[in-house]
Coordinates of C-alpha atoms and ligand atoms in Angstrom, one line a residue:
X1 CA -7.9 11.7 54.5
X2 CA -6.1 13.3 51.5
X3 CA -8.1 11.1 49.3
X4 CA -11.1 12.8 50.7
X5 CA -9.5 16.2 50.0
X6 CA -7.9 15.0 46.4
X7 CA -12.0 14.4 45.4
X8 CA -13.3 17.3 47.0
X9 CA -10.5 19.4 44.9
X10 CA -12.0 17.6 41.7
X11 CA -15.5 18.0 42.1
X12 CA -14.8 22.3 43.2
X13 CA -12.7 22.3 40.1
X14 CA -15.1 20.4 38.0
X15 CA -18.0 23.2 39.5
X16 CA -15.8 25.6 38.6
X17 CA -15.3 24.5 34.7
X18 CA -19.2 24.3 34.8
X19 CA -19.8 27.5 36.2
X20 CA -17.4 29.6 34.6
X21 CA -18.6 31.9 31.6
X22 CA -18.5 30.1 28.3
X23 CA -16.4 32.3 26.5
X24 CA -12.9 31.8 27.4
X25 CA -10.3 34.1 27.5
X26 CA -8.4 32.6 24.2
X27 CA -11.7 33.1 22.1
X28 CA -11.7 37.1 22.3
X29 CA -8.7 36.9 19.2
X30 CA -11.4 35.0 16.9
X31 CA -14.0 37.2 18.1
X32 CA -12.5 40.0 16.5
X33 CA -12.2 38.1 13.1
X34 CA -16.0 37.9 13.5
X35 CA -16.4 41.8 13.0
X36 CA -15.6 41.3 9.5
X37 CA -16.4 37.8 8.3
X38 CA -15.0 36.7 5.4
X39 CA -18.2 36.3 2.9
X40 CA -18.6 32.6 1.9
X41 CA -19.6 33.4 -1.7
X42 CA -22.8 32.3 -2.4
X43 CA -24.0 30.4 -5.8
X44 CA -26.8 31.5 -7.9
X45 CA -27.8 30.1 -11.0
X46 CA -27.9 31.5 -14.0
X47 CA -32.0 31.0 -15.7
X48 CA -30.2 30.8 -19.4
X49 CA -27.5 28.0 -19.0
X50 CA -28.7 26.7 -16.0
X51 CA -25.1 27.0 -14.5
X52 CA -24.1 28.0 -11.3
X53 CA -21.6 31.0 -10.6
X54 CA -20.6 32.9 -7.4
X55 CA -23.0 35.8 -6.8
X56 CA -20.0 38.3 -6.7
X57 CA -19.3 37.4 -10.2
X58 CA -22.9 37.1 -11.6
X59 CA -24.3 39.6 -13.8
X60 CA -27.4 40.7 -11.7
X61 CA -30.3 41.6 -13.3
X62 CA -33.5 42.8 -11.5
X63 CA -36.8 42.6 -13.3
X64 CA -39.9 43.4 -11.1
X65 CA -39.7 41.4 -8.1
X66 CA -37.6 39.0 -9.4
X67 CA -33.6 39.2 -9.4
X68 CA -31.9 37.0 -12.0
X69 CA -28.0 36.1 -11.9
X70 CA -26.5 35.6 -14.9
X71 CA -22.4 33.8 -15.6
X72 CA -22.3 36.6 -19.2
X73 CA -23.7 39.0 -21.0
X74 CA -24.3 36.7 -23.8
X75 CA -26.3 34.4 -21.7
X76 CA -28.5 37.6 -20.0
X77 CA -29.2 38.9 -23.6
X78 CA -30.5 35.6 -24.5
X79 CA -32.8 35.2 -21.5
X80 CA -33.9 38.3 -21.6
X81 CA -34.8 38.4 -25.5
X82 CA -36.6 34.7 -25.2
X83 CA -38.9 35.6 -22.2
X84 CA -39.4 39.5 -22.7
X85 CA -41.0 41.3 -19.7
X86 CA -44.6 41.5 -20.2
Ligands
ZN101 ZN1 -24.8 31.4 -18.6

């Protein structure tokens, strides 16, 4: 008889685990780190060298429509003076 109660014990607890809100109690620390994300850098590439640097470094230029990221000055004089804007 104790078996029977043992397994009914399980399968209340198991109904419980599925029932229960997702978010447990432990998760509401990391929630808070979610207000302010730490920004994954993301990697442009630079039109003149063809390399790629971290947008927070890049020299941003925006011509038009079109934004170009470049890794120097050097590099955004040069791309600029070969392809001039029309
Ligand atoms: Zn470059």
């Amino acid at each position: 008889m104790w078996f029977r109660i043992f397994i009914l014990g399980a399968l209340l607890y198991l109904l419980y685990r599925l029932l229960r809100p997702r978010r447990a109690p432990e998760d509401e620390g990391s929630e808070r780190d979610r207000i302010e994300p730490p920004r994954e850098d993301v990697m442009v590439q630079d039109p003149a060298c063809m390399t790629y640097i971290p947008k927070s470094q890049a020299l941003r230029v925006v011509r038009g429509s079109e934004e170009l990221y470049f890794c120097s000055p050097e590099c955004r004089e040069q791309y600029l003076r070969d392809r001039p804007d029309h």
